[in-house]
Amino acid sequence: MRVGIDATCWSNPRGYGRYARGLLTALLEQPSPQHEYVLFVDHHTFSQFTMPEGAQYVVVQTHESPTQAASAEGRRSFADMWAMTKAVARTPLDVFFFPSVYTYFPLVTRARIILGIHDVIAEDYPQVVFPDRRQYYLWTLKGVAARLQANYIVTVSDYAREGIMRRFKWPQHKIWIVGEAPDSVFQPIEDARKVEDALVEFGLNRSTRFMMCLGGLNPHKNLKMLLEVMAELRAESEFSDVHLLLVGPAETDTFTPGAHNIRALVQQLGLEDAVHFTGFISDEAVALLLNAARVLVMPSLAEGYGLGAVEAAACGTPVIVTQNSPMPQILEGGGLFIDPLKSDELQTALTTIFSDESARLGMGQTALNRSRALTWPHAADQFRSLLERTEQENP
């Protein structure tokens, strides 16, 4: 079976890119004789990143990186999409897989099409995802076109599948789950010196009590509520030393349209000395910081998966995560799960974490134990079994 894969989202620094890199690397590291992989990638990505061995590559000339052009505030040119379309049309394939709808382009092929949809956040919360109505309509049009071409949908959790069924009226048997996992760099780290060095870089030390957020500063991440609750928490003498580390792109761009507002709110609340913006840093640095954090906080309006929470769990760090996600099941007992619209629930959860060390440590150990069941090789096995099902259903 020849399997074509859209690898243009490889360069995406956020969750879609992490998913593509983790899954495709695991697929190629465990080759199966019945599957031949052909990865289609733009020349920007191919020249800037080291791609895994074990696949045939079709490198396509485009004017712009599809990852950048396909963001919420941008759009891909017709010429670039047509270049990708032609490249696939020239290649005999049995199956074609889009790891994310973000970088979808129309296909002219007889191959069975598997479309990756990670969540329905854009459909459920368009007012906080899109800068204007035009961008919403463009996203909707792309999504409709992609789903019309797709034979199957792959998503990352039961929670995400339920959202897809609700929003798009797809039958459950056509929506498959291929989960996510933490990369191997995320693990408990015993080298205290390395952890200390990472903290010092951001004005912290080993005795600093701090919570962490991972990812962009997008409005749906609900950081406004977190900052307001943090200000109230620090007003109490017992918690006046609590800090927040925001890890991820910290400047306003196509992927973090809410960064300016978050920085302004930090100043308005008088939290300039307590909130630290790291900007984009390596996974190795993130793992070191997670090992020192008291808790990973993810109060998003919703998450199709919540990979950052799993990465924290793999470091033995407990989590406070939105209940609108699969994390209450995946990390059961490994943290506290809140209604993202109720600030009092977040405040209670933070109070528990920073006042009950025994409970915090217990949740961290449970989170670590739960995370060990999540691996990219397992996700690759899930995907391969789905490829076999497409062949059985379409002999």
XYZ file of C-alpha atoms in Angstrom:
395
model
C 0.000 0.000 0.000
C 1.370 3.402 -1.024
C 0.455 6.044 1.536
C 0.833 9.703 0.665
C 1.136 12.126 3.588
C 0.943 15.913 3.700
C 4.116 16.837 5.602
C 3.827 20.599 5.091
C 2.697 21.090 8.705
C 6.019 19.644 9.934
C 7.298 23.167 10.616
C 4.313 24.205 12.733
C 5.682 24.870 16.250
C 2.298 24.274 17.843
C 0.241 21.148 18.470
C -0.477 20.255 14.832
C 3.204 20.216 13.994
C 4.107 18.272 17.122
C 1.482 15.680 16.215
C 2.773 15.327 12.658
C 6.397 15.058 13.765
C 5.687 12.553 16.522
C 3.407 10.304 14.482
C 5.349 10.341 11.211
C 8.687 9.769 12.934
C 7.264 6.754 14.786
C 5.760 5.362 11.571
C 9.086 5.579 9.765
C 11.133 4.227 12.678
C 8.999 1.070 12.681
C 8.651 0.263 8.969
C 6.153 -2.340 7.841
C 6.773 -4.193 4.564
C 3.204 -3.685 3.357
C 3.295 0.120 3.682
C 5.296 2.523 1.532
C 5.207 6.176 2.600
C 5.445 9.155 0.252
C 5.724 12.502 2.051
C 4.744 15.664 0.190
C 6.508 18.726 1.562
C 7.098 22.316 0.476
C 10.693 23.294 -0.257
C 10.717 25.870 2.587
C 10.098 23.177 5.182
C 12.332 20.595 3.499
C 15.306 22.978 3.416
C 14.910 24.189 7.002
C 14.218 20.952 8.880
C 15.806 17.520 9.108
C 13.175 15.091 7.889
C 13.190 11.424 8.967
C 14.572 8.690 6.753
C 12.507 5.785 5.498
C 10.151 7.611 3.126
C 10.118 8.888 -0.424
C 9.925 12.687 -0.514
C 8.180 14.817 -3.101
C 9.454 18.381 -2.609
C 7.134 21.039 -4.034
C 8.115 24.612 -4.900
C 5.781 27.107 -3.181
C 5.963 30.869 -2.700
C 5.284 30.637 1.041
C 5.456 28.072 3.820
C 2.001 26.430 4.013
C 2.182 26.447 7.817
C 2.414 30.233 7.888
C -0.036 30.814 5.050
C -2.678 28.470 6.489
C -2.853 30.129 9.914
C -5.986 31.794 11.269
C -4.924 35.212 9.948
C -3.545 34.149 6.593
C -4.480 32.248 3.473
C -2.617 30.123 0.969
C -2.300 31.311 -2.589
C -4.129 29.419 -5.313
C -0.820 28.837 -7.099
C 0.741 27.192 -4.038
C -2.254 24.923 -3.445
C -2.354 24.002 -7.137
C 1.333 23.082 -7.002
C 0.611 20.658 -4.143
C -2.477 19.315 -5.938
C -0.492 18.583 -9.105
C 2.295 16.877 -7.177
C -0.152 14.438 -5.594
C -2.061 13.906 -8.857
C 1.158 12.766 -10.566
C 1.877 10.169 -7.871
C 0.094 6.781 -7.763
C -1.276 6.325 -4.227
C -3.710 4.079 -2.388
C -4.282 6.378 0.603
C -3.604 10.050 1.304
C -3.409 11.426 4.853
C -3.674 15.038 6.001
C -2.405 15.166 9.634
C -4.260 18.470 9.996
C -7.021 20.252 8.121
C -4.955 23.437 8.540
C -2.770 22.561 5.555
C -5.454 20.874 3.432
C -5.369 21.418 -0.325
C -7.775 19.965 -2.927
C -6.839 16.557 -4.285
C -7.286 15.048 -7.726
C -6.657 11.412 -6.912
C -8.313 8.017 -6.686
C -6.667 7.427 -3.318
C -8.781 7.084 -0.192
C -8.451 10.280 1.833
C -7.942 10.428 5.607
C -8.373 13.890 7.110
C -6.962 14.916 10.487
C -9.254 17.100 12.599
C -7.888 17.706 16.091
C -10.817 19.599 17.599
C -13.812 21.813 16.850
C -12.604 24.822 18.844
C -12.762 27.070 15.765
C -16.380 26.056 15.188
C -17.447 26.269 18.843
C -15.633 29.524 19.675
C -15.203 31.463 16.403
C -15.432 34.794 18.215
C -12.127 34.177 20.010
C -10.312 32.297 17.236
C -10.756 34.493 14.174
C -9.814 38.178 13.895
C -12.761 38.948 11.617
C -15.735 37.360 9.875
C -13.893 37.016 6.581
C -11.291 34.721 8.122
C -14.066 32.673 9.698
C -15.757 32.199 6.321
C -12.485 31.217 4.653
C -11.819 28.647 7.393
C -15.358 27.296 7.110
C -15.067 26.980 3.335
C -11.781 25.091 3.638
C -13.231 22.772 6.257
C -16.304 21.991 4.168
C -14.178 21.253 1.100
C -11.852 19.010 3.095
C -14.674 17.014 4.668
C -16.423 16.586 1.311
C -13.282 14.956 -0.093
C -12.480 12.859 2.962
C -13.419 9.203 3.253
C -12.353 9.018 6.901
C -11.446 11.401 9.706
C -8.641 10.843 12.207
C -8.786 12.662 15.519
C -6.883 12.532 18.794
C -9.412 11.564 21.484
C -12.925 10.370 22.244
C -13.714 13.910 23.383
C -12.647 15.337 20.022
C -14.595 12.638 18.158
C -17.769 13.565 20.014
C -17.287 17.188 18.984
C -16.783 16.213 15.340
C -19.921 14.077 15.375
C -21.879 16.925 16.957
C -20.613 19.678 14.669
C -20.261 17.901 11.335
C -22.779 15.030 11.665
C -20.197 12.418 10.712
C -20.919 8.788 11.655
C -18.803 7.427 14.490
C -17.451 4.485 12.483
C -15.863 6.897 10.000
C -13.984 8.810 12.723
C -10.887 7.059 14.003
C -8.717 7.867 17.001
C -4.937 8.083 16.784
C -3.733 9.549 20.044
C -0.856 11.798 21.035
C 2.104 11.257 23.335
C 4.917 13.127 25.055
C 8.298 13.011 23.368
C 11.031 11.141 25.240
C 12.686 14.375 26.413
C 9.788 14.860 28.831
C 10.723 12.812 31.897
C 11.770 13.303 35.522
C 15.219 14.923 35.597
C 17.531 14.187 38.514
C 20.264 16.677 37.582
C 19.418 19.573 39.922
C 22.135 21.774 38.425
C 20.580 21.632 34.955
C 17.166 22.516 36.367
C 18.622 25.399 38.382
C 20.418 26.798 35.334
C 17.177 26.761 33.328
C 15.343 28.614 36.100
C 18.007 31.294 36.499
C 17.689 32.180 32.820
C 14.153 33.399 33.506
C 14.782 35.084 36.840
C 13.681 32.159 39.010
C 15.406 29.684 41.311
C 14.693 26.266 42.801
C 12.815 27.733 45.765
C 10.480 29.831 43.596
C 6.914 28.568 43.699
C 5.550 28.861 40.191
C 2.962 27.465 37.826
C 3.455 27.004 34.088
C 1.395 27.384 30.934
C 2.504 25.870 27.634
C 1.492 27.053 24.184
C 0.329 30.210 22.510
C -1.381 33.211 24.048
C -4.527 32.764 21.988
C -7.823 34.030 23.457
C -9.346 30.540 23.693
C -6.546 29.562 26.095
C -8.452 31.602 28.711
C -5.346 33.255 30.139
C -7.304 36.370 31.064
C -9.162 34.404 33.724
C -5.932 32.795 34.913
C -4.218 36.159 35.368
C -7.189 37.631 37.216
C -7.343 34.626 39.547
C -3.593 34.799 40.055
C -3.849 38.450 41.102
C -6.509 37.534 43.679
C -4.420 34.601 44.914
C -1.293 36.710 45.365
C -3.282 39.240 47.376
C -3.334 36.628 50.158
C -0.124 36.610 52.193
C 0.200 32.822 51.986
C 0.423 32.965 48.197
C 2.086 36.334 47.584
C 5.229 34.600 46.306
C 3.519 32.593 43.530
C 4.824 33.200 39.984
C 3.594 32.242 36.515
C 5.788 31.118 33.624
C 4.199 31.485 30.173
C 6.144 29.226 27.825
C 5.683 29.687 24.100
C 5.598 32.401 21.446
C 5.141 35.656 23.354
C 4.761 38.203 20.560
C 1.665 38.913 18.501
C 1.773 37.060 15.182
C -0.445 34.821 13.069
C -0.386 32.073 15.707
C -0.614 34.205 18.869
C -3.066 37.026 18.093
C -3.795 37.574 21.800
C -0.235 38.256 22.970
C -0.552 42.053 23.090
C -3.717 41.900 25.192
C -2.148 39.467 27.657
C 0.895 41.678 28.156
C -1.351 44.689 28.718
C -3.421 42.788 31.293
C -0.286 41.731 33.178
C 0.612 45.401 33.578
C -2.941 46.389 34.482
C -3.024 43.794 37.277
C 0.410 44.774 38.571
C 1.902 41.350 37.856
C 4.981 42.467 35.901
C 7.362 40.968 38.481
C 5.414 37.720 38.832
C 4.620 36.752 35.229
C 7.518 35.628 33.041
C 7.355 35.275 29.245
C 9.946 32.823 27.934
C 9.196 33.085 24.235
C 9.808 29.991 22.134
C 12.318 27.653 23.804
C 13.539 24.128 23.090
C 11.757 21.019 24.329
C 14.805 20.264 26.473
C 14.410 23.609 28.251
C 10.650 23.098 28.634
C 11.251 19.715 30.276
C 13.689 21.242 32.767
C 11.197 23.953 33.705
C 8.344 21.459 34.041
C 10.437 19.467 36.493
C 10.613 22.520 38.749
C 7.042 23.789 38.303
C 4.511 23.177 41.051
C 1.765 22.652 38.470
C 0.928 22.949 34.775
C -2.196 25.073 34.263
C -4.380 24.763 31.143
C -7.702 26.580 31.735
C -8.646 26.651 28.022
C -12.231 26.968 26.897
C -11.634 23.568 25.275
C -8.826 21.268 24.118
C -9.152 18.453 21.596
C -6.322 16.747 23.431
C -4.063 18.886 25.636
C -0.568 17.669 24.782
C 1.076 20.132 27.162
C -0.686 18.484 30.091
C 0.609 15.071 29.052
C 4.136 16.469 28.694
C 3.906 17.857 32.229
C 2.597 14.529 33.510
C 5.549 12.733 31.919
C 7.812 14.944 34.064
C 5.876 14.037 37.220
C 4.180 17.438 37.438
C 0.476 17.592 38.345
C -1.965 19.539 36.191
C -4.935 21.855 36.445
C -6.798 21.426 33.158
C -10.110 22.350 31.594
C -12.781 19.701 31.950
C -13.651 20.405 28.290
C -10.948 18.013 27.135
C -10.055 14.316 27.331
C -7.646 14.959 30.202
C -10.080 14.072 33.032
C -10.020 10.517 31.645
C -6.436 10.337 30.347
C -4.847 11.810 33.491
C -7.465 10.743 36.026
C -6.090 11.330 39.517
C -3.111 13.232 38.130
C -4.515 16.687 38.654
C -7.570 18.859 39.108
C -10.097 19.497 36.355
C -12.119 22.696 36.205
C -14.995 24.397 34.439
C -13.172 27.073 32.394
C -16.038 29.517 32.892
C -15.892 29.355 36.694
C -13.009 31.333 38.145
C -13.776 30.098 41.654
C -12.982 26.521 40.573
C -9.597 27.639 39.265
C -8.882 29.558 42.465
C -9.795 26.545 44.605
C -7.570 24.284 42.499
C -4.595 26.652 42.747
C -5.117 27.018 46.487
C -5.006 23.233 46.853
C -1.813 22.926 44.817
C 0.050 25.662 46.679
C -1.141 24.778 50.180
C -1.231 20.964 50.249
C 2.182 19.610 49.260
C 1.273 16.006 50.043
C -1.728 16.114 47.713
C 0.334 17.844 45.028
C 3.072 15.217 45.132
C 0.524 12.415 45.036
C -1.144 13.871 41.959
C 2.251 14.297 40.308
C 3.106 10.625 40.811
C -0.276 9.532 39.471
C 0.145 11.814 36.456
C 3.547 10.265 35.767
C 2.140 6.742 35.992
C -0.757 7.572 33.668
C 1.528 9.198 31.094
C 3.603 6.034 30.681
C 0.809 4.390 28.703
C 1.021 7.121 26.054
C 3.689 6.565 23.384
C 4.183 7.537 19.752
C 4.907 3.916 18.734
C 1.444 3.033 20.060
C -0.064 5.886 18.030
C 1.782 4.592 14.958
C 0.307 1.127 15.558
C -3.163 2.691 15.743
C -2.597 4.437 12.428
C -1.301 1.311 10.696
C -4.327 -0.666 11.837
C -6.544 2.006 10.305
C -4.677 1.757 7.010
C -5.445 -1.951 6.994
C -9.112 -1.214 7.640
C -9.285 1.103 4.633
C -7.991 -1.748 2.497
C -10.534 -4.194 3.928
C -13.415 -1.763 3.422
C -12.270 -0.823 -0.095
C -10.826 -4.009 -1.638
